[in-house]
DNA sequence: CTACTTCTTCAAGCACACTTCAAGTCAAGG
DNA sequence: CCTTGACTTGAAGTGTGCTTGAAGAAGTAG
């Protein structure tokens, strides 16, 4: 008996926050950056329709896929209205997929460096990093950035 | 005939920056946070010995392995001086390896979401995100944070 | 009515790794 | 002497995604 439609015909910000498992501050922040439309107000307070929860799920999905707030905003309403939603997502998803794949490659590079570190026997720290030893023997290094 | 030892018996900050491929501001920043020892000065200006380049390679290596500046500082001189360098690195490398592995797993989750997005046919954006459709048919979702 | 909770706004803060800026100093070349 | 270019400092700015705080208004329970 907590969050019933609250005799306002909608949900308070607190109710939405509980159901979507975010903080109220997050909801206000999303509104301020255009991820959420400004809901109607009843004596100053936000009153949401239940479908805001769908939007929040969408945002969560997009965040999980690695999109930034700016990108999510573009996904949601930065496009030609005639283009079907799936096409919008797919175009950006393809680009993001490349980014994520590169991220994974970089992380794999880190793993290699770390694994090398785990088996190295340098006594001086600097020994681990010195590559300009032409052809003596061991050498291990990753790169980044 | 650019960066010869500059008649100072050392390298200027500009020379070090060029050779290490970082900006001078980065070198000052590293010094300010304790990654680089303060070099001697000649009329106020920093004059570095060539071995600063080894230290910078080390920093680069550590950054490449995903260590933060604070961690690199600890790696370099936050430890018992008696402990051999390799042991210091290894202890922290083991922890960081776990972090990186988790990062990769999260990124894989993102890939899955993105691949699903690429093959989805939703017309309404919200359709992509709605899981509360009990047992109808398709369903795809990743999670994060 | 009182107390308590929830809500409001707006500014500032956090973490991270630097970069940029302003205002000046200093050495070398012409 | 003057110009040029590299250097000095500390403070503030950048980007990302929120959180926190202050100060006050409005709602709800008893």
CSV table of C-alpha atoms (C1' of nucleotides) in Angstrom, one decimal:
chain,number,residue,atom,x,y,z
A,1,UNK,CA,0.0,0.0,0.0
A,2,UNK,CA,2.8,2.4,-0.8
A,3,UNK,CA,2.9,3.5,-4.4
A,4,UNK,CA,-0.7,3.2,-5.6
A,5,UNK,CA,-1.4,5.7,-8.3
A,6,UNK,CA,-1.5,8.2,-5.4
A,7,UNK,CA,-4.8,9.8,-5.9
A,8,UNK,CA,-3.2,12.1,-8.5
A,9,UNK,CA,-3.6,9.9,-11.5
A,10,UNK,CA,0.1,9.4,-11.6
A,11,UNK,CA,3.3,8.5,-9.7
A,12,UNK,CA,5.3,10.8,-7.5
A,13,UNK,CA,9.0,11.0,-8.2
A,14,UNK,CA,9.7,8.9,-5.2
A,15,UNK,CA,7.4,6.1,-6.4
A,16,UNK,CA,9.1,6.2,-9.8
A,17,UNK,CA,12.5,6.1,-8.2
A,18,UNK,CA,11.6,3.1,-6.1
A,19,UNK,CA,10.1,1.2,-9.0
A,20,UNK,CA,12.9,2.0,-11.4
A,21,UNK,CA,15.6,1.5,-8.7
A,22,UNK,CA,17.2,4.9,-9.2
A,23,UNK,CA,17.4,7.9,-6.9
A,24,UNK,CA,15.1,10.8,-7.3
A,25,UNK,CA,18.1,13.0,-7.9
A,26,UNK,CA,18.8,10.8,-10.9
A,27,UNK,CA,15.4,11.4,-12.3
A,28,UNK,CA,15.7,15.1,-12.0
A,29,UNK,CA,19.1,14.9,-13.6
A,30,UNK,CA,17.8,12.9,-16.5
A,31,UNK,CA,15.0,15.5,-16.9
A,32,UNK,CA,17.6,18.3,-16.9
A,33,UNK,CA,19.6,16.6,-19.6
A,34,UNK,CA,16.7,15.7,-21.8
A,35,UNK,CA,16.5,12.0,-21.3
A,36,UNK,CA,13.1,12.3,-19.6
A,37,UNK,CA,10.4,14.7,-20.6
A,38,UNK,CA,9.2,17.1,-17.9
A,39,UNK,CA,6.1,15.6,-16.4
A,40,UNK,CA,3.1,17.6,-15.3
A,41,UNK,CA,3.1,19.2,-11.9
A,42,UNK,CA,0.6,19.2,-9.1
A,43,UNK,CA,1.4,22.1,-6.8
A,44,UNK,CA,4.9,22.1,-8.0
A,45,UNK,CA,5.6,18.4,-7.7
A,46,UNK,CA,6.3,16.1,-10.5
A,47,UNK,CA,3.5,13.6,-11.4
A,48,UNK,CA,4.5,10.8,-13.8
A,49,UNK,CA,2.5,8.5,-15.9
A,50,UNK,CA,3.4,4.9,-15.6
A,51,UNK,CA,5.0,4.8,-19.1
A,52,UNK,CA,8.0,6.7,-17.7
A,53,UNK,CA,9.1,3.3,-16.5
A,54,UNK,CA,9.4,2.1,-20.0
A,55,UNK,CA,11.6,5.1,-20.9
A,56,UNK,CA,13.7,4.4,-17.9
A,57,UNK,CA,14.1,0.7,-18.9
A,58,UNK,CA,15.2,2.0,-22.2
A,59,UNK,CA,17.7,4.3,-20.7
A,60,UNK,CA,19.0,1.5,-18.6
A,61,UNK,CA,19.4,-0.8,-21.6
A,62,UNK,CA,21.2,1.9,-23.5
A,63,UNK,CA,23.5,2.6,-20.6
A,64,UNK,CA,24.2,-1.1,-20.3
A,65,UNK,CA,25.2,-1.1,-23.9
A,66,UNK,CA,27.8,1.7,-23.2
A,67,UNK,CA,26.0,4.7,-24.6
A,68,UNK,CA,26.6,8.0,-23.0
A,69,UNK,CA,23.8,10.3,-21.9
A,70,UNK,CA,24.4,12.5,-25.0
A,71,UNK,CA,24.1,9.4,-27.2
A,72,UNK,CA,21.0,8.2,-25.5
A,73,UNK,CA,19.4,11.5,-26.1
A,74,UNK,CA,20.2,11.3,-29.8
A,75,UNK,CA,18.9,7.8,-29.9
A,76,UNK,CA,15.6,8.9,-28.4
A,77,UNK,CA,14.9,12.1,-30.3
A,78,UNK,CA,17.8,13.3,-32.2
A,79,UNK,CA,16.8,11.8,-35.5
A,80,UNK,CA,14.6,12.2,-38.4
A,81,UNK,CA,11.1,11.3,-37.1
A,82,UNK,CA,10.4,9.2,-40.2
A,83,UNK,CA,13.2,6.8,-39.7
A,84,UNK,CA,12.0,3.8,-37.8
A,85,UNK,CA,13.3,3.3,-34.3
A,86,UNK,CA,15.1,0.1,-35.1
A,87,UNK,CA,17.1,1.8,-37.8
A,88,UNK,CA,18.2,4.6,-35.4
A,89,UNK,CA,19.3,2.1,-32.8
A,90,UNK,CA,21.0,-0.1,-35.3
A,91,UNK,CA,23.1,2.7,-36.9
A,92,UNK,CA,24.4,3.8,-33.5
A,93,UNK,CA,24.7,0.3,-32.2
A,94,UNK,CA,27.0,-0.6,-35.0
A,95,UNK,CA,29.3,2.2,-34.2
A,96,UNK,CA,29.2,1.5,-30.5
A,97,UNK,CA,29.9,-2.2,-31.1
A,98,UNK,CA,33.1,-1.2,-32.7
A,99,UNK,CA,34.0,0.9,-29.7
A,100,UNK,CA,33.2,-1.8,-27.3
A,101,UNK,CA,35.2,-4.3,-29.3
A,102,UNK,CA,38.2,-1.9,-29.2
A,103,UNK,CA,37.7,-1.5,-25.5
A,104,UNK,CA,37.9,-5.3,-25.0
A,105,UNK,CA,41.0,-5.4,-27.1
A,106,UNK,CA,42.7,-2.8,-25.0
A,107,UNK,CA,41.6,-4.6,-21.8
A,108,UNK,CA,43.1,-7.8,-23.2
A,109,UNK,CA,46.3,-5.9,-23.7
A,110,UNK,CA,46.2,-4.9,-20.1
A,111,UNK,CA,45.7,-8.5,-19.1
A,112,UNK,CA,48.8,-9.5,-21.0
A,113,UNK,CA,50.8,-6.8,-19.3
A,114,UNK,CA,49.5,-7.8,-16.0
A,115,UNK,CA,50.2,-11.5,-16.6
A,116,UNK,CA,53.7,-10.7,-17.6
A,117,UNK,CA,54.1,-8.7,-14.5
A,118,UNK,CA,53.0,-11.6,-12.4
A,119,UNK,CA,55.7,-13.8,-13.8
A,120,UNK,CA,58.5,-11.3,-14.1
A,121,UNK,CA,61.5,-11.3,-11.8
A,122,UNK,CA,62.8,-7.8,-12.1
A,123,UNK,CA,64.5,-6.5,-9.0
A,124,UNK,CA,64.5,-2.9,-10.2
A,125,UNK,CA,61.2,-1.5,-11.2
A,126,UNK,CA,62.8,0.2,-14.2
A,127,UNK,CA,63.8,-3.2,-15.6
A,128,UNK,CA,60.3,-4.1,-16.3
A,129,UNK,CA,59.8,-1.2,-18.6
A,130,UNK,CA,63.0,-1.0,-20.6
A,131,UNK,CA,62.4,-2.2,-24.1
A,132,UNK,CA,65.5,-0.7,-25.8
A,133,UNK,CA,67.4,-4.0,-25.1
A,134,UNK,CA,67.7,-5.1,-28.7
A,135,UNK,CA,67.9,-8.9,-28.9
A,136,UNK,CA,69.2,-10.2,-25.6
A,137,UNK,CA,66.4,-12.4,-24.5
A,138,UNK,CA,63.2,-11.8,-22.6
A,139,UNK,CA,61.0,-8.8,-23.4
A,140,UNK,CA,57.5,-8.2,-22.5
A,141,UNK,CA,55.4,-5.2,-23.1
A,142,UNK,CA,51.9,-4.1,-24.0
A,143,UNK,CA,50.9,-0.7,-25.2
A,144,UNK,CA,47.9,1.5,-24.7
A,145,UNK,CA,46.1,4.7,-25.4
B,1,UNK,CA,70.7,18.8,-33.4
B,2,UNK,CA,67.7,19.5,-31.2
B,3,UNK,CA,67.8,17.8,-27.9
B,4,UNK,CA,71.5,17.3,-27.2
B,5,UNK,CA,72.3,17.3,-23.6
B,6,UNK,CA,71.8,21.0,-23.9
B,7,UNK,CA,75.0,22.3,-22.4
B,8,UNK,CA,73.3,21.9,-19.0
B,9,UNK,CA,74.3,18.3,-18.4
B,10,UNK,CA,70.7,17.3,-18.7
B,11,UNK,CA,67.5,17.5,-20.6
B,12,UNK,CA,65.0,20.3,-20.6
B,13,UNK,CA,61.4,19.6,-19.9
B,14,UNK,CA,60.7,20.1,-23.6
B,15,UNK,CA,63.3,17.6,-24.6
B,16,UNK,CA,62.0,15.0,-22.2
B,17,UNK,CA,58.4,15.6,-23.4
B,18,UNK,CA,59.4,15.1,-27.0
B,19,UNK,CA,61.3,11.9,-26.3
B,20,UNK,CA,58.7,10.4,-24.0
B,21,UNK,CA,55.8,11.6,-26.2
B,22,UNK,CA,53.9,13.4,-23.5
B,23,UNK,CA,53.3,17.1,-23.0
B,24,UNK,CA,55.3,19.2,-20.7
B,25,UNK,CA,52.2,19.8,-18.7
B,26,UNK,CA,52.0,16.1,-18.1
B,27,UNK,CA,55.5,16.0,-16.7
B,28,UNK,CA,54.8,18.8,-14.3
B,29,UNK,CA,51.6,17.1,-13.3
B,30,UNK,CA,53.4,13.8,-12.7
B,31,UNK,CA,55.9,15.7,-10.6
B,32,UNK,CA,53.1,17.4,-8.6
B,33,UNK,CA,51.5,14.0,-7.8
B,34,UNK,CA,54.7,12.3,-6.9
B,35,UNK,CA,55.2,10.0,-9.9
B,36,UNK,CA,58.4,11.9,-10.9
B,37,UNK,CA,61.0,13.2,-8.5
B,38,UNK,CA,61.6,17.0,-8.7
B,39,UNK,CA,64.6,17.4,-10.9
B,40,UNK,CA,67.4,19.9,-10.2
B,41,UNK,CA,66.9,23.5,-11.5
B,42,UNK,CA,69.0,25.8,-13.5
B,43,UNK,CA,67.8,29.3,-13.1
B,44,UNK,CA,64.4,28.0,-12.1
B,45,UNK,CA,64.0,25.5,-15.0
B,46,UNK,CA,63.9,21.8,-14.7
B,47,UNK,CA,66.9,19.9,-15.9
B,48,UNK,CA,66.4,16.2,-16.1
B,49,UNK,CA,68.8,13.3,-16.2
B,50,UNK,CA,68.3,10.8,-19.0
B,51,UNK,CA,67.0,8.1,-16.6
B,52,UNK,CA,63.8,10.0,-16.2
B,53,UNK,CA,62.9,8.4,-19.5
B,54,UNK,CA,63.0,5.0,-17.8
B,55,UNK,CA,60.7,6.2,-15.1
B,56,UNK,CA,58.3,7.5,-17.8
B,57,UNK,CA,58.4,4.2,-19.6
B,58,UNK,CA,57.5,2.5,-16.3
B,59,UNK,CA,54.6,4.9,-15.8
B,60,UNK,CA,53.4,4.3,-19.3
B,61,UNK,CA,53.6,0.5,-18.7
B,62,UNK,CA,51.6,0.8,-15.5
B,63,UNK,CA,49.1,3.1,-17.1
B,64,UNK,CA,48.7,0.6,-19.9
B,65,UNK,CA,48.0,-2.1,-17.3
B,66,UNK,CA,45.2,0.0,-15.9
B,67,UNK,CA,46.8,1.4,-12.8
B,68,UNK,CA,45.7,4.8,-11.6
B,69,UNK,CA,48.2,7.5,-10.7
B,70,UNK,CA,47.7,6.8,-7.0
B,71,UNK,CA,48.4,3.1,-7.6
B,72,UNK,CA,51.4,3.8,-9.6
B,73,UNK,CA,52.8,6.0,-6.9
B,74,UNK,CA,52.3,3.2,-4.4
B,75,UNK,CA,53.9,0.8,-6.8
B,76,UNK,CA,57.0,3.0,-7.1
B,77,UNK,CA,57.5,4.0,-3.5
B,78,UNK,CA,54.7,3.2,-1.2
B,79,UNK,CA,56.2,0.0,-0.1
B,80,UNK,CA,58.6,-1.5,2.4
B,81,UNK,CA,61.9,-0.8,0.8
B,82,UNK,CA,63.1,-4.3,1.6
B,83,UNK,CA,60.5,-6.0,-0.5
B,84,UNK,CA,61.8,-6.6,-4.0
B,85,UNK,CA,60.2,-4.7,-6.8
B,86,UNK,CA,58.8,-7.7,-8.4
B,87,UNK,CA,56.9,-8.7,-5.3
B,88,UNK,CA,55.3,-5.2,-5.1
B,89,UNK,CA,54.3,-5.3,-8.7
B,90,UNK,CA,52.9,-8.8,-8.5
B,91,UNK,CA,50.7,-8.2,-5.5
B,92,UNK,CA,49.1,-5.2,-7.1
B,93,UNK,CA,49.1,-6.9,-10.5
B,94,UNK,CA,47.0,-9.8,-9.2
B,95,UNK,CA,44.3,-7.4,-7.9
B,96,UNK,CA,44.3,-5.4,-11.0
B,97,UNK,CA,44.1,-8.5,-13.2
B,98,UNK,CA,40.8,-9.3,-11.5
B,99,UNK,CA,39.5,-5.8,-12.1
B,100,UNK,CA,40.4,-6.0,-15.8
B,101,UNK,CA,38.8,-9.4,-16.1
B,102,UNK,CA,35.6,-8.0,-14.7
B,103,UNK,CA,35.9,-5.0,-17.1
B,104,UNK,CA,36.1,-7.4,-20.0
B,105,UNK,CA,33.1,-9.3,-18.8
B,106,UNK,CA,31.0,-6.2,-18.6
B,107,UNK,CA,32.2,-5.2,-22.0
B,108,UNK,CA,31.1,-8.6,-23.3
B,109,UNK,CA,27.7,-7.9,-21.8
B,110,UNK,CA,27.6,-4.7,-23.8
B,111,UNK,CA,28.5,-6.5,-26.9
B,112,UNK,CA,25.6,-8.9,-26.4
B,113,UNK,CA,23.2,-6.1,-25.9
B,114,UNK,CA,24.5,-4.3,-29.0
B,115,UNK,CA,24.3,-7.4,-31.1
B,116,UNK,CA,20.7,-7.9,-30.1
B,117,UNK,CA,20.0,-4.4,-31.0
B,118,UNK,CA,21.5,-4.9,-34.4
B,119,UNK,CA,19.1,-7.7,-35.2
B,120,UNK,CA,16.0,-6.4,-33.5
B,121,UNK,CA,13.0,-5.1,-35.3
B,122,UNK,CA,11.3,-2.9,-32.8
B,123,UNK,CA,9.4,0.0,-34.3
B,124,UNK,CA,8.9,1.7,-31.0
B,125,UNK,CA,12.0,2.3,-29.0
B,126,UNK,CA,10.3,1.2,-25.8
B,127,UNK,CA,9.7,-2.2,-27.3
B,128,UNK,CA,13.4,-3.0,-27.1
B,129,UNK,CA,13.5,-2.5,-23.4
B,130,UNK,CA,10.3,-4.1,-22.2
B,131,UNK,CA,11.1,-7.4,-20.4
B,132,UNK,CA,7.8,-7.8,-18.4
B,133,UNK,CA,6.4,-9.8,-21.3
B,134,UNK,CA,6.2,-13.2,-19.5
B,135,UNK,CA,6.6,-16.0,-22.0
B,136,UNK,CA,5.5,-14.6,-25.4
B,137,UNK,CA,8.6,-15.1,-27.5
B,138,UNK,CA,11.6,-12.9,-28.0
B,139,UNK,CA,13.4,-11.3,-25.1
B,140,UNK,CA,16.8,-9.8,-24.9
B,141,UNK,CA,18.5,-7.8,-22.2
B,142,UNK,CA,21.8,-7.1,-20.6
B,143,UNK,CA,22.3,-5.4,-17.3
B,144,UNK,CA,24.8,-3.1,-15.8
B,145,UNK,CA,25.9,-1.1,-12.8
C,1,DC,C1',-2.2,21.2,15.3
C,2,DT,C1',2.1,18.8,15.4
C,3,DA,C1',5.5,16.0,13.5
C,4,DC,C1',7.3,13.8,10.0
C,5,DT,C1',8.2,12.7,5.3
C,6,DT,C1',8.6,14.0,0.7
C,7,DC,C1',9.0,17.2,-2.3
C,8,DT,C1',11.1,21.7,-4.6
C,9,DT,C1',15.4,24.4,-6.8
C,10,DC,C1',20.0,25.5,-7.7
C,11,DA,C1',24.7,25.3,-6.8
C,12,DA,C1',28.5,22.8,-5.6
C,13,DG,C1',31.1,18.6,-5.1
C,14,DC,C1',33.2,14.1,-6.5
C,15,DA,C1',36.6,11.1,-9.1
C,16,DC,C1',40.2,11.0,-12.7
C,17,DA,C1',44.0,12.7,-15.4
C,18,DC,C1',45.3,16.1,-17.3
C,19,DT,C1',45.0,20.8,-20.1
C,20,DT,C1',44.7,25.6,-20.4
C,21,DC,C1',45.3,30.2,-18.9
C,22,DA,C1',47.4,34.4,-17.3
C,23,DA,C1',51.3,36.8,-16.4
C,24,DG,C1',55.6,36.7,-16.2
C,25,DT,C1',61.1,35.1,-16.5
C,26,DC,C1',65.1,33.8,-19.0
C,27,DA,C1',68.5,32.6,-22.7
C,28,DA,C1',69.9,32.8,-27.3
C,29,DG,C1',70.0,34.9,-32.1
C,30,DG,C1',70.2,38.9,-35.0
D,1,DC,C1',68.4,46.1,-27.7
D,2,DC,C1',64.7,43.5,-29.2
D,3,DT,C1',62.3,39.5,-30.5
D,4,DT,C1',61.3,34.8,-30.2
D,5,DG,C1',60.4,30.8,-28.0
D,6,DA,C1',60.7,27.8,-24.2
D,7,DC,C1',60.1,27.9,-19.6
D,8,DT,C1',57.9,29.2,-14.7
D,9,DT,C1',53.7,29.2,-11.3
D,10,DG,C1',49.0,28.2,-9.3
D,11,DA,C1',44.4,28.2,-10.2
D,12,DA,C1',40.8,27.0,-12.9
D,13,DG,C1',38.7,24.3,-16.6
D,14,DT,C1',37.4,19.8,-19.1
D,15,DG,C1',34.2,15.7,-19.5
D,16,DT,C1',31.0,12.2,-17.4
D,17,DG,C1',27.2,11.0,-14.5
D,18,DC,C1',25.4,11.7,-11.0
D,19,DT,C1',25.1,13.0,-5.5
D,20,DT,C1',24.8,16.1,-1.8
D,21,DG,C1',23.4,20.1,0.6
D,22,DA,C1',20.7,24.1,2.0
D,23,DA,C1',16.5,26.1,2.8
D,24,DG,C1',11.9,26.0,2.3
D,25,DA,C1',7.0,24.3,0.9
D,26,DA,C1',3.5,21.0,0.8
D,27,DG,C1',1.7,16.6,1.7
D,28,DT,C1',0.2,12.7,5.2
D,29,DA,C1',-0.5,10.4,9.9
D,30,DG,C1',-2.0,10.7,14.4
